[in-house]
PDB file of C-alpha atoms in Angstrom:
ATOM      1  CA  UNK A   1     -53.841  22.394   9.772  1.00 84.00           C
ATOM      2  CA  UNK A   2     -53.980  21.520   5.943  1.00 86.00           C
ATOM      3  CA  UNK A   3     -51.101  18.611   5.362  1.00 86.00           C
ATOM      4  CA  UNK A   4     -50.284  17.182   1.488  1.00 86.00           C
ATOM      5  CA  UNK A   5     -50.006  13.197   1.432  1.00 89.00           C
ATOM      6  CA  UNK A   6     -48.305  12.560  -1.634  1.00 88.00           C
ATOM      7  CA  UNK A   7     -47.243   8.918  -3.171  1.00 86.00           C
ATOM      8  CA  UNK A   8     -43.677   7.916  -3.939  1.00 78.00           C
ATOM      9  CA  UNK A   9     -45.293   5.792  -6.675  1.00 79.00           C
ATOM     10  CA  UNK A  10     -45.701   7.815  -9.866  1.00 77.00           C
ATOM     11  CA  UNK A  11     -48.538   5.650 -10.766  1.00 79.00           C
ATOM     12  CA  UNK A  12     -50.532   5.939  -8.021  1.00 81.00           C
ATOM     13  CA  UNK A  13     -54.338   7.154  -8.325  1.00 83.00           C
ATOM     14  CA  UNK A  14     -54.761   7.673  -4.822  1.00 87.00           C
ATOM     15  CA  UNK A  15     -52.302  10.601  -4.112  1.00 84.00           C
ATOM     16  CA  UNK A  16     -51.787  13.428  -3.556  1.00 86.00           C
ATOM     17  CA  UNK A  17     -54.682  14.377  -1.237  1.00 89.00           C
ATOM     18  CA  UNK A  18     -55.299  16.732   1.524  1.00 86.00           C
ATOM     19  CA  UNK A  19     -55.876  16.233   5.273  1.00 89.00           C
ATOM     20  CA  UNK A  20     -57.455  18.569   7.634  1.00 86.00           C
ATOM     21  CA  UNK A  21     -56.200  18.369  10.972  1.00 87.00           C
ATOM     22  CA  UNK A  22     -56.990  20.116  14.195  1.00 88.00           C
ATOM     23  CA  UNK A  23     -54.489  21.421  15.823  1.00 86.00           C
ATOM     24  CA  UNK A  24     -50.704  22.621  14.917  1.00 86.00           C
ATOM     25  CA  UNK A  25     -47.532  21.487  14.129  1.00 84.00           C
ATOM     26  CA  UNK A  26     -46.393  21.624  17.965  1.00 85.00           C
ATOM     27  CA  UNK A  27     -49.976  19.331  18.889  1.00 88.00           C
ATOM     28  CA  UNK A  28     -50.035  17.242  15.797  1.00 87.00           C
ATOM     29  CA  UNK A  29     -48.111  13.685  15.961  1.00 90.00           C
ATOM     30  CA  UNK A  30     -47.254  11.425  13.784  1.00 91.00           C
ATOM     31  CA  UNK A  31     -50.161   9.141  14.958  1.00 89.00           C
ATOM     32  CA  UNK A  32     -52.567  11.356  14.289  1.00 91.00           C
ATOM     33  CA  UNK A  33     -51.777  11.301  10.172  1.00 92.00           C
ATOM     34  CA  UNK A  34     -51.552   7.780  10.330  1.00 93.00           C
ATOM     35  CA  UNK A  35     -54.469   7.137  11.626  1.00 93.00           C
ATOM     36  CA  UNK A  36     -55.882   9.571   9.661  1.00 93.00           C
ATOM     37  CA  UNK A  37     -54.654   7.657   6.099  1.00 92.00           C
ATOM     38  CA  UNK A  38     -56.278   4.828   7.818  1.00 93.00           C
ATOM     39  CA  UNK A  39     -59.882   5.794   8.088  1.00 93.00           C
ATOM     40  CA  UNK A  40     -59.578   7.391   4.515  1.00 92.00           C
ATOM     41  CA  UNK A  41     -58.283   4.360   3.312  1.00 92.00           C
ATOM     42  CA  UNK A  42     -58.883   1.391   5.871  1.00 92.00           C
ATOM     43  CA  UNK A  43     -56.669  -0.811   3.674  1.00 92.00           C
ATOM     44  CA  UNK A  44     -53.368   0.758   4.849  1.00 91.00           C
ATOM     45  CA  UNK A  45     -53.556   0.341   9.310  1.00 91.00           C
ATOM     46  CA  UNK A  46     -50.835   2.618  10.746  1.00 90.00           C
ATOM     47  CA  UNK A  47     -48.242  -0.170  10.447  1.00 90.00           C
ATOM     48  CA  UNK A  48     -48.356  -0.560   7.065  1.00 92.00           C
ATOM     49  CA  UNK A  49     -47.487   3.262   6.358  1.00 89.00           C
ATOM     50  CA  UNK A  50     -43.952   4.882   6.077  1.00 90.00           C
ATOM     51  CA  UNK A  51     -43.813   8.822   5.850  1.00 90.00           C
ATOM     52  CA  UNK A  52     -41.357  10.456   4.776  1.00 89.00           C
ATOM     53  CA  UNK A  53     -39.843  14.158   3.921  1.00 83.00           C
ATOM     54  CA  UNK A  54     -39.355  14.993   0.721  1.00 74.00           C
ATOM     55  CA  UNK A  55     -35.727  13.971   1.118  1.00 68.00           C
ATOM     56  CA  UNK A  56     -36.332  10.273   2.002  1.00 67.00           C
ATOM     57  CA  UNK A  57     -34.097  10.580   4.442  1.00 68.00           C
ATOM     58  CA  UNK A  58     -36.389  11.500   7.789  1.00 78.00           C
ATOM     59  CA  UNK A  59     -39.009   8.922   8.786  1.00 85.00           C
ATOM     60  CA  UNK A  60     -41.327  10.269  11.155  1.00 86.00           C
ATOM     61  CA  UNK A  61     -41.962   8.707  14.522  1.00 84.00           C
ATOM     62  CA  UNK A  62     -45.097   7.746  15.276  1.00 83.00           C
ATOM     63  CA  UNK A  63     -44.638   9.505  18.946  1.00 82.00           C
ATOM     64  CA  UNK A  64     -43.499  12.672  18.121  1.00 87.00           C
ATOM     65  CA  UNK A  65     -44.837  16.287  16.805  1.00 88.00           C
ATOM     66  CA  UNK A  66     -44.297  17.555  13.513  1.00 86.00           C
ATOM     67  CA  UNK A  67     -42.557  20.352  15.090  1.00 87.00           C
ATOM     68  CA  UNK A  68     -40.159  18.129  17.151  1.00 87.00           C
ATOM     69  CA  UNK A  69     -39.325  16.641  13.432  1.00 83.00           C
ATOM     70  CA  UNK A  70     -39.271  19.868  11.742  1.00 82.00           C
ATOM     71  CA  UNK A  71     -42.677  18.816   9.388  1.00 80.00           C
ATOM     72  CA  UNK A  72     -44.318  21.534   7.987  1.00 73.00           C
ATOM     73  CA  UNK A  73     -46.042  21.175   4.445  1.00 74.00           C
ATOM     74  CA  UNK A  74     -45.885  17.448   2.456  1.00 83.00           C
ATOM     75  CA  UNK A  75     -45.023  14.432   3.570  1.00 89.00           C
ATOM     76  CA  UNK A  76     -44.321  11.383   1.338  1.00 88.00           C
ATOM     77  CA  UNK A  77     -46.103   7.683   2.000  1.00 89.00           C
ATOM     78  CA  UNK A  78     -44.966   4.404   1.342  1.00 89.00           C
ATOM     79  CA  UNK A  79     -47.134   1.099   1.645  1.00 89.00           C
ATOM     80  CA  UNK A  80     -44.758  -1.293   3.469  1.00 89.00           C
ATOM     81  CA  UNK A  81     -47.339  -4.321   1.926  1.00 90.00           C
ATOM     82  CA  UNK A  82     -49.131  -6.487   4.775  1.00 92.00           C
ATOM     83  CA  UNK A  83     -47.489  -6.588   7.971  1.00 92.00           C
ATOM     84  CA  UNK A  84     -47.153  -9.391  11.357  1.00 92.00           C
ATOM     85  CA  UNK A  85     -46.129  -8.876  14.722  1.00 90.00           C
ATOM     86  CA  UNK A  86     -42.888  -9.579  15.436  1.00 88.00           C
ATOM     87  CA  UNK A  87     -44.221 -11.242  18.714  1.00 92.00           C
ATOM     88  CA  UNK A  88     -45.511 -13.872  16.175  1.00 93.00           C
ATOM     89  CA  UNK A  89     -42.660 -14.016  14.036  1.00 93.00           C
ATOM     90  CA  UNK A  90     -40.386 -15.322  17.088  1.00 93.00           C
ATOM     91  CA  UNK A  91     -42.805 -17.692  18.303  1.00 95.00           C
ATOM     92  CA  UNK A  92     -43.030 -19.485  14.440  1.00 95.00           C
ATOM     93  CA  UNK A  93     -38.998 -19.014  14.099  1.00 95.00           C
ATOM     94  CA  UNK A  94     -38.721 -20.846  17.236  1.00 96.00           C
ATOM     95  CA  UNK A  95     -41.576 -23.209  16.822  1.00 96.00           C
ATOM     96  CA  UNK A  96     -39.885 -24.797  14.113  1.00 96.00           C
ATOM     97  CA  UNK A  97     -36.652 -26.705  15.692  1.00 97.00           C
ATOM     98  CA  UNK A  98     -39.216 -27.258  18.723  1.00 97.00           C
ATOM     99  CA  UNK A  99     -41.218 -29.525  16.098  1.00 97.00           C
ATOM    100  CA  UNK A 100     -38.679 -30.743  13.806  1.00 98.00           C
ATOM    101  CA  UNK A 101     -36.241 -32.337  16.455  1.00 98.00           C
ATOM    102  CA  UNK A 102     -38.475 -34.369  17.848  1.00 98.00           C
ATOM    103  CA  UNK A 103     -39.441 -36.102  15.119  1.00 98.00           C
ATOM    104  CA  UNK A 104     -36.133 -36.646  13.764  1.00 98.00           C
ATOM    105  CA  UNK A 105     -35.193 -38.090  17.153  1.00 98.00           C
ATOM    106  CA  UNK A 106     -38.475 -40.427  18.034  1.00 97.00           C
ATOM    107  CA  UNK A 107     -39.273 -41.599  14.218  1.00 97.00           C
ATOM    108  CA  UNK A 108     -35.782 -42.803  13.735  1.00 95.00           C
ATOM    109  CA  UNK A 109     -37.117 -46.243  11.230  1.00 96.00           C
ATOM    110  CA  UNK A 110     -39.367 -43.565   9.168  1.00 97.00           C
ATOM    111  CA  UNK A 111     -36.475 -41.587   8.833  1.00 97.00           C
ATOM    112  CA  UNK A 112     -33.122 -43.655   8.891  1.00 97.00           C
ATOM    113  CA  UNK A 113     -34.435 -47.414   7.688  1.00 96.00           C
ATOM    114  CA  UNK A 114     -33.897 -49.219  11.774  1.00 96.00           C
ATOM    115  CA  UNK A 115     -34.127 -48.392  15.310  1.00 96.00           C
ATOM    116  CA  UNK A 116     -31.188 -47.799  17.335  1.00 97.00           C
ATOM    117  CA  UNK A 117     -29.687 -46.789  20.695  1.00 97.00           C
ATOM    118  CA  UNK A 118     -29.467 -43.128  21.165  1.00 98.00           C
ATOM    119  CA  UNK A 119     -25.704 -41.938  22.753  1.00 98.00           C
ATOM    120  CA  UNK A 120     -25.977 -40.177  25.356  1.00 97.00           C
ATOM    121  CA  UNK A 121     -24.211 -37.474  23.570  1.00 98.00           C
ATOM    122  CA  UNK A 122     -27.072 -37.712  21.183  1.00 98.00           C
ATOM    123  CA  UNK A 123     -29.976 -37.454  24.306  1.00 98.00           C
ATOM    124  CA  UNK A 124     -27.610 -34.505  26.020  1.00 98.00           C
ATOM    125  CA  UNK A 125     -27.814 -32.720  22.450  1.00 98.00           C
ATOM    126  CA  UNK A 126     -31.244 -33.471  22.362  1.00 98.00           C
ATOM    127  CA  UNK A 127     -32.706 -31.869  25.228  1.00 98.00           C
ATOM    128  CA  UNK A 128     -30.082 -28.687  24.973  1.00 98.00           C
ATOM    129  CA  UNK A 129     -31.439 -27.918  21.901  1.00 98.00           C
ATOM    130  CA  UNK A 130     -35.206 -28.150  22.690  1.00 98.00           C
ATOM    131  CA  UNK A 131     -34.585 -26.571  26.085  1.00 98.00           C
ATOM    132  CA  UNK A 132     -32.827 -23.825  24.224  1.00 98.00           C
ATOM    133  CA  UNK A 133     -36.011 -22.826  21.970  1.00 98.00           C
ATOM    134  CA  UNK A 134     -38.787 -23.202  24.856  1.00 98.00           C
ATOM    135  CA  UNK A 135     -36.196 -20.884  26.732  1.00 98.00           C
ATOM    136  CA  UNK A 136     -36.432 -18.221  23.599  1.00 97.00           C
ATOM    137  CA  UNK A 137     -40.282 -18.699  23.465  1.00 97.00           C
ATOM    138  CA  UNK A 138     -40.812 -17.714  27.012  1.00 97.00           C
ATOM    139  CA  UNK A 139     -38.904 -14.852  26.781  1.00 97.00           C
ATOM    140  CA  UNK A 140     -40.788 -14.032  23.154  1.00 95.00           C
ATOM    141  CA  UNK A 141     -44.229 -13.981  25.749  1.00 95.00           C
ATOM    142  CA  UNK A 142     -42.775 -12.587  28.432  1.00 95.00           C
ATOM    143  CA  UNK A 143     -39.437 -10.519  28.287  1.00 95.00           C
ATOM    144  CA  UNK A 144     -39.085  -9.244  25.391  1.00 90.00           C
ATOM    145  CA  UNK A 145     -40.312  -5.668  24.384  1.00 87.00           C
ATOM    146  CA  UNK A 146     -40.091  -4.904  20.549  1.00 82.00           C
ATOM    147  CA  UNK A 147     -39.020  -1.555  19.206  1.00 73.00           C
ATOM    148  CA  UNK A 148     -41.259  -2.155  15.912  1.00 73.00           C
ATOM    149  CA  UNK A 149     -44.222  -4.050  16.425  1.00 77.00           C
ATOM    150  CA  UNK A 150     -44.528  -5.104  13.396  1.00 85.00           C
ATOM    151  CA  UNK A 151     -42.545  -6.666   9.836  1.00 86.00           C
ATOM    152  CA  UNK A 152     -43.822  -7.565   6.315  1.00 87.00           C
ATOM    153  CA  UNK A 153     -45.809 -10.568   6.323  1.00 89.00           C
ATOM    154  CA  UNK A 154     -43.348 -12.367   3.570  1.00 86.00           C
ATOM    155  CA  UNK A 155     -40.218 -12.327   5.236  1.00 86.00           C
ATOM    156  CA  UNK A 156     -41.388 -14.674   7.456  1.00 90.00           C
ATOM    157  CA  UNK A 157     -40.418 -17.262   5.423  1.00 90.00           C
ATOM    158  CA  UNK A 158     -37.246 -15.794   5.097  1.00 86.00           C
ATOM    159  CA  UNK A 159     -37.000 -15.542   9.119  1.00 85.00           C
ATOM    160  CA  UNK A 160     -38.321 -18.882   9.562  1.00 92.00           C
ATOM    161  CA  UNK A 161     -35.831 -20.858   6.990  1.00 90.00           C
ATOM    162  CA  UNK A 162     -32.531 -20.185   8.951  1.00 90.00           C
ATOM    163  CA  UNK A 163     -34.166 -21.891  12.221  1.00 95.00           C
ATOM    164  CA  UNK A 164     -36.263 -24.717  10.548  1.00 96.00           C
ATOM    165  CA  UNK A 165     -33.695 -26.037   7.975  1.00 96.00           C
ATOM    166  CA  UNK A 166     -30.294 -24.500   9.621  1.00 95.00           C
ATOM    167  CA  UNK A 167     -31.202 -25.610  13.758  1.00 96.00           C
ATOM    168  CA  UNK A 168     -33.888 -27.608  12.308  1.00 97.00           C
ATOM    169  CA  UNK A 169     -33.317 -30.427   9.811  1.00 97.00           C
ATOM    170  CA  UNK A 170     -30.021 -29.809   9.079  1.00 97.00           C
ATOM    171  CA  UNK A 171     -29.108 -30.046  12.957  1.00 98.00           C
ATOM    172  CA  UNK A 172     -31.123 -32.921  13.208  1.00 98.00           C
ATOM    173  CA  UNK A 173     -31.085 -34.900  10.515  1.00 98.00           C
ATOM    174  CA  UNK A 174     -26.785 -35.437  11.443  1.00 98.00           C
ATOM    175  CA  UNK A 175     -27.009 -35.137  15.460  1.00 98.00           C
ATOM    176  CA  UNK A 176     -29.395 -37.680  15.644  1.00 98.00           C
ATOM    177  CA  UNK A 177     -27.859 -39.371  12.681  1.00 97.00           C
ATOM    178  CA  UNK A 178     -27.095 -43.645  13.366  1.00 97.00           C
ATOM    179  CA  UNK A 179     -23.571 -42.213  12.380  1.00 96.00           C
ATOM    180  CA  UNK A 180     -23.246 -40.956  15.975  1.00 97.00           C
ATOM    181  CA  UNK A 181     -25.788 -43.433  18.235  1.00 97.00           C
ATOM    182  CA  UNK A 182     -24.967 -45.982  21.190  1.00 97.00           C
ATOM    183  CA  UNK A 183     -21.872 -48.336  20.666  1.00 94.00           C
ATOM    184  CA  UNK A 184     -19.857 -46.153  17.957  1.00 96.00           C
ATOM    185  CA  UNK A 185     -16.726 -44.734  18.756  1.00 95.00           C
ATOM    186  CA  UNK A 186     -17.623 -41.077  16.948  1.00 96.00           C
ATOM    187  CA  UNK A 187     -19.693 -40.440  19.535  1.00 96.00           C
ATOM    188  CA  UNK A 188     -17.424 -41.562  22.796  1.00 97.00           C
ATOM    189  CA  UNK A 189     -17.746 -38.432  24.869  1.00 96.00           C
ATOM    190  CA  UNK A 190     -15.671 -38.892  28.679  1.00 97.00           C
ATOM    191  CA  UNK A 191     -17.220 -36.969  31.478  1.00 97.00           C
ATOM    192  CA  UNK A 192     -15.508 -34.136  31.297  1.00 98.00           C
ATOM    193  CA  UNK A 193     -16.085 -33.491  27.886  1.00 97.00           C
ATOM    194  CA  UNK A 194     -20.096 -34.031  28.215  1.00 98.00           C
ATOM    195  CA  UNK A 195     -21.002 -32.332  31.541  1.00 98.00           C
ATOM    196  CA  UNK A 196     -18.500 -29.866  30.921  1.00 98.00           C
ATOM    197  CA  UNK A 197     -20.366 -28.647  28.018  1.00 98.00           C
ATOM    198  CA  UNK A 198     -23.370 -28.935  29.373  1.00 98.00           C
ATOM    199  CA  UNK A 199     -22.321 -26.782  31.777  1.00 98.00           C
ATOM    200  CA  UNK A 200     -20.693 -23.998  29.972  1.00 98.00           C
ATOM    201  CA  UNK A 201     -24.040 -23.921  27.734  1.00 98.00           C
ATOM    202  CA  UNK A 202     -26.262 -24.016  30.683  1.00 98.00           C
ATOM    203  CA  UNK A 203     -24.084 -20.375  31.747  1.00 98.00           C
ATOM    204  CA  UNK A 204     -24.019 -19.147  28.713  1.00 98.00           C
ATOM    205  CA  UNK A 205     -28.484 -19.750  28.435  1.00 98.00           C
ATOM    206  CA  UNK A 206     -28.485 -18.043  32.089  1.00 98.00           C
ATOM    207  CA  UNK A 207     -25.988 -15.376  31.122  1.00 98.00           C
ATOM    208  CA  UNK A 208     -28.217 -15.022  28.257  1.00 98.00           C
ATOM    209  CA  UNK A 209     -31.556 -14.752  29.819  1.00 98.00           C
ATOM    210  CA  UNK A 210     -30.281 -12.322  32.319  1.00 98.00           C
ATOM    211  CA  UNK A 211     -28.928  -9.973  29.160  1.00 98.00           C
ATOM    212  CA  UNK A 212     -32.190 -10.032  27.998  1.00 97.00           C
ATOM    213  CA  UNK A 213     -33.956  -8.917  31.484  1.00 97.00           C
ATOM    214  CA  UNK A 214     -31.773  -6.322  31.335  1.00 96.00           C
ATOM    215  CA  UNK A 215     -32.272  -4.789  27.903  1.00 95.00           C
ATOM    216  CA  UNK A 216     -36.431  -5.089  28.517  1.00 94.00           C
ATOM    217  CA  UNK A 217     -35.761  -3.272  32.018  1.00 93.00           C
ATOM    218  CA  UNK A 218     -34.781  -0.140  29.902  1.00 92.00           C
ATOM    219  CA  UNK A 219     -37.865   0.102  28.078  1.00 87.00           C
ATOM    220  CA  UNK A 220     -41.204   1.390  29.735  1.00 84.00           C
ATOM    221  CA  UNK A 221     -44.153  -0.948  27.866  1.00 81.00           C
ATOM    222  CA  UNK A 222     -45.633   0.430  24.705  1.00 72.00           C
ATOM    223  CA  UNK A 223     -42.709   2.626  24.413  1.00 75.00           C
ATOM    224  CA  UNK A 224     -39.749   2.842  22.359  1.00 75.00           C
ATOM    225  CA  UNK A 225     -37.352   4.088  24.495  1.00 81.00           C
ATOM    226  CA  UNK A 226     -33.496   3.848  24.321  1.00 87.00           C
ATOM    227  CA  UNK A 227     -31.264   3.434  26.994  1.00 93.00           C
ATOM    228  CA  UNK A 228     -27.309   2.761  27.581  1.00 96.00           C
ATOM    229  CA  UNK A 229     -27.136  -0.909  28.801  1.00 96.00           C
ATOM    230  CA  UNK A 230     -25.135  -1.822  31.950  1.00 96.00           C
ATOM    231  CA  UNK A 231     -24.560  -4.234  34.309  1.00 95.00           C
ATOM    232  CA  UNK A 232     -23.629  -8.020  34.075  1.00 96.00           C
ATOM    233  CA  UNK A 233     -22.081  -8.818  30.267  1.00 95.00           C
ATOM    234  CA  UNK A 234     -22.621  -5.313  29.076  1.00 97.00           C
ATOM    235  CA  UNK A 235     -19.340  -3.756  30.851  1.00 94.00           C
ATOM    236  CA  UNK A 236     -17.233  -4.916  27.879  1.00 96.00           C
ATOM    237  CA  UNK A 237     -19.662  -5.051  25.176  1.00 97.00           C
ATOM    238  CA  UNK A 238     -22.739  -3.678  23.863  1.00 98.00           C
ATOM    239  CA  UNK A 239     -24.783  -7.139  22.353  1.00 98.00           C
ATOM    240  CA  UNK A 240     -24.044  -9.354  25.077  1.00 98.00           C
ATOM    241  CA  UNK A 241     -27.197 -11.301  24.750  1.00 98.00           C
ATOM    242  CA  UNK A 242     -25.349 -12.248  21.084  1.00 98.00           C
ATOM    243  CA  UNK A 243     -22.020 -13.304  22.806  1.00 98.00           C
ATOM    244  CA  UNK A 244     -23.545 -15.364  25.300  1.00 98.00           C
ATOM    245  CA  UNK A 245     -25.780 -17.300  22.597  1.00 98.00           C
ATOM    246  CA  UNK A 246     -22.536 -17.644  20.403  1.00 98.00           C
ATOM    247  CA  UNK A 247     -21.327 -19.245  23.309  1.00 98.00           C
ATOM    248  CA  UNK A 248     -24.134 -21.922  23.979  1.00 98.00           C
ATOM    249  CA  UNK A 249     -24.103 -22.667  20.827  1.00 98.00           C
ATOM    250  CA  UNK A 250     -20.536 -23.110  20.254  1.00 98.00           C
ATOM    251  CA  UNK A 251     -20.768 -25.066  23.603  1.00 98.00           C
ATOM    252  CA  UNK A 252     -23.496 -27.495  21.538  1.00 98.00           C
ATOM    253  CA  UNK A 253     -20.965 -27.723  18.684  1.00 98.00           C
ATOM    254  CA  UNK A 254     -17.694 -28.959  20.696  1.00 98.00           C
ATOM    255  CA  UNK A 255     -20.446 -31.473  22.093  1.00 98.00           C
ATOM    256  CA  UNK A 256     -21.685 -32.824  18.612  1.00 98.00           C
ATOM    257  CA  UNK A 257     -18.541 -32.478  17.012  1.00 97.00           C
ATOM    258  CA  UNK A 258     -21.045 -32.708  13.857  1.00 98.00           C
ATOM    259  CA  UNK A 259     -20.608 -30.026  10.959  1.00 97.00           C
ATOM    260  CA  UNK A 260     -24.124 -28.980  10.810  1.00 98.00           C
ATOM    261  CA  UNK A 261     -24.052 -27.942  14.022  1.00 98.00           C
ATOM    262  CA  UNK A 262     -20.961 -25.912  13.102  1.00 98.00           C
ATOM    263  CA  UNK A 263     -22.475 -24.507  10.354  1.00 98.00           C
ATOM    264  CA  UNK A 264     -25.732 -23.146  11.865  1.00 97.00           C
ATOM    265  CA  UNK A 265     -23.199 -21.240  14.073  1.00 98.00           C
ATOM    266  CA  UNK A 266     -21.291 -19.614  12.157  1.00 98.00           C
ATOM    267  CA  UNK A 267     -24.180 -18.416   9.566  1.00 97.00           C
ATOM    268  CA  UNK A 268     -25.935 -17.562  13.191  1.00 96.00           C
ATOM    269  CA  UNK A 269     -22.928 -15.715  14.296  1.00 98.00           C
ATOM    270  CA  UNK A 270     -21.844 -13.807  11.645  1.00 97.00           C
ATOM    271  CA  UNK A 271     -25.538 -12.711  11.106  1.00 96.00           C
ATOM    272  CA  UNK A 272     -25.662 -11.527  15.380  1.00 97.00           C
ATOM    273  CA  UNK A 273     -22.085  -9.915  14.632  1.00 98.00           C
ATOM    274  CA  UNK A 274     -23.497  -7.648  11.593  1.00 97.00           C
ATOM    275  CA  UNK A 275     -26.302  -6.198  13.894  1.00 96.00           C
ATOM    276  CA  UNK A 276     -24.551  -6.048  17.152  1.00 97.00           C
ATOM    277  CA  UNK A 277     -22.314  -3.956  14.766  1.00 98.00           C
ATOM    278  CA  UNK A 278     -25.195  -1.728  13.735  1.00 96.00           C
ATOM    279  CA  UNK A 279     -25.877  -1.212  17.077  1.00 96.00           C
ATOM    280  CA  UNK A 280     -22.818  -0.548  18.907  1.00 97.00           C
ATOM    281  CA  UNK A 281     -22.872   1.961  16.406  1.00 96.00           C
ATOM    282  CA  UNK A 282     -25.784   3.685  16.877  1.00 95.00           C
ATOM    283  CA  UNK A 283     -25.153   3.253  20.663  1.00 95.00           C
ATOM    284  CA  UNK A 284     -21.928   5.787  20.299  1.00 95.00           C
ATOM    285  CA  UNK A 285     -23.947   8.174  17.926  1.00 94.00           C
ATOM    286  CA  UNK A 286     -27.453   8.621  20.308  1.00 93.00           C
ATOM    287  CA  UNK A 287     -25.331   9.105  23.280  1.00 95.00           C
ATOM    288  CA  UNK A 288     -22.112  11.282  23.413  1.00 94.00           C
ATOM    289  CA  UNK A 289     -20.997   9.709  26.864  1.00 94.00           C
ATOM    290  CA  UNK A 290     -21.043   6.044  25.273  1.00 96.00           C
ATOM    291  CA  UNK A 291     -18.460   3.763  27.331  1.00 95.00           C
ATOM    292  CA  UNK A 292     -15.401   3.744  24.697  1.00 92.00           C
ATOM    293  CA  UNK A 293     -13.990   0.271  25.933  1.00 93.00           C
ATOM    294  CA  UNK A 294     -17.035  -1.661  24.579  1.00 96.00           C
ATOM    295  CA  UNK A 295     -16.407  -3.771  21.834  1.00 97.00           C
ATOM    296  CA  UNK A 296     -19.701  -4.587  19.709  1.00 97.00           C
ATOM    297  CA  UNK A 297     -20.290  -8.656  20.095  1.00 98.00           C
ATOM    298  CA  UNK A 298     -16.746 -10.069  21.183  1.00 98.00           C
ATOM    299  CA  UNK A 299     -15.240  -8.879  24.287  1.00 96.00           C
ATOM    300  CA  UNK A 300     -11.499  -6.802  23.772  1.00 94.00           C
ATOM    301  CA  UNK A 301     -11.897  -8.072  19.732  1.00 95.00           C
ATOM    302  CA  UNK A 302     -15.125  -6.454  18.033  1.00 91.00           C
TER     303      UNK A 302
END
């Protein structure tokens, strides 16, 4: 079968070309063109490639047939630029506040002028947060299974900025802060108020881990299977995983009492809120017999 790979850059010197493939539209996938690009031109591995229709609006899936996506003719390639796994992307995202806190909390003359007593607001805070991110790199190894292997190599930086300077120095640098250590009356917490957000985090980092079990039990490995979520959190709405780490965090907050704590949260949270958004909706458009009484991120609100 004779496909046309043309270039949605004008300029390009490469495209069009022909491929000759064995087989037919109904035994031809997506794969096989890819990978077919990619030992004509070694430069562009199948994740770097985007095909298209004509129409821009069908990307083909690198699973299925032509036939199953109604290809028959040219189809339209885009260079997404060098990619990383998303795998590694977590793990450096994550790596970040794991590094940063640390040193803001240990080097405390380097960074503040003196040495002080640490509240134990400030050591409750401490290990919450670090315990949080070794939590979310163990499940980066071992729960979770990525629709998209891969992203463009540059927006890690982008990634990476709202976790080391939002949860990482900005977090730090005030948490840890003189402002709130041993002996000053900002950072008087009574029992209640400490364990008992300890405890509602430690819930909401369970509750959280278990959403996440859940969501990697509906996808076989290596696939990209989609599945209707159910069971604990998931009854009311569709990104519990989200609402649970709104809630640890917002637990961390009431603990600190410290704005930048606050403000990681809400630029955290209203970023979780836009894509459990984009995925409640596409959750009611795949499948017909969605549950209507899910909300996307908050339960009985949105």
């Amino acid at each position: 079968m004779k496909i046309t790979i043309a270039s949605r850059n004008p300029k390009s010197t490469k495209f069009p070309f022909d491929l000759e493939l064995t087989g037919t539209p109904d035994s031809i996938k997506t794969s096989d063109i890819t990978q077919a690009i990619h030992k004509k031109f070694p430069k562009y591995y199948p994740e770097r490639q985007r095909l298209t229709t004509d129409d821009k609006k069908n990307v083909l899936v690198s699973d299925k047939t032509l036939a199953e996506q109604g290809v028959d003719g040219t189809l339209y390639f885009k260079d997404l630029g060098p990619q990383i796994g998303w795998r590694t992307v977590f793990l450096i995202e994550y790596g970040g506040p794991m590094l940063i806190h640390p040193l803001f909390y240990i080097f405390q003359k380097t960074i503040y002028g003196y040495t002080f007593e640490h509240s134990p607001m400030q050591v409750a805070a401490y290990y919450m947060v670090l315990a949080h991110f070794f939590k979310r790199e163990l499940e980066t190894i071992f729960v979770h299974r990525f629709s998209h292997g891969t992203m463009p190599f540059f927006n890690v930086f982008k990634n990476s900025a709202h976790y080391w300077f939002l949860s990482g120095v900005n977090m730090a640098y005030w948490i840890y802060h003189p402002y709130f250590s041993q002996g000053k009356s900002v950072a008087v917490r009574n029992d209640v108020w400490l364990y008992g957000c300890v405890a509602v985090w430690a819930w909401a980092e369970l509750s959280n881990l278990i959403t996440h079990v859940t969501l990697r039990n509906l996808r076989p490995p290596g696939s990209r299977v989609r599945a209707i979520p159910f069971g604990y959190g998931f009854d009311l709405v569709s990104c519990a995983n989200y609402f649970f780490e709104f809630i640890a965090w917002t637990a961390v907050c009431f603990l600190t009492t410290s704005w930048s704590a606050f403000l990681f949260n809400i630029v955290a949270t209203g970023q979780m809120y836009i894509w459990a958004v984009k995925k409640h909706k596409a959750y009611k458009k795949e499948f017909k017999d969605y549950p209507r009484n899910r909300t996307a991120m908050f339960p009985f609100i949105a």
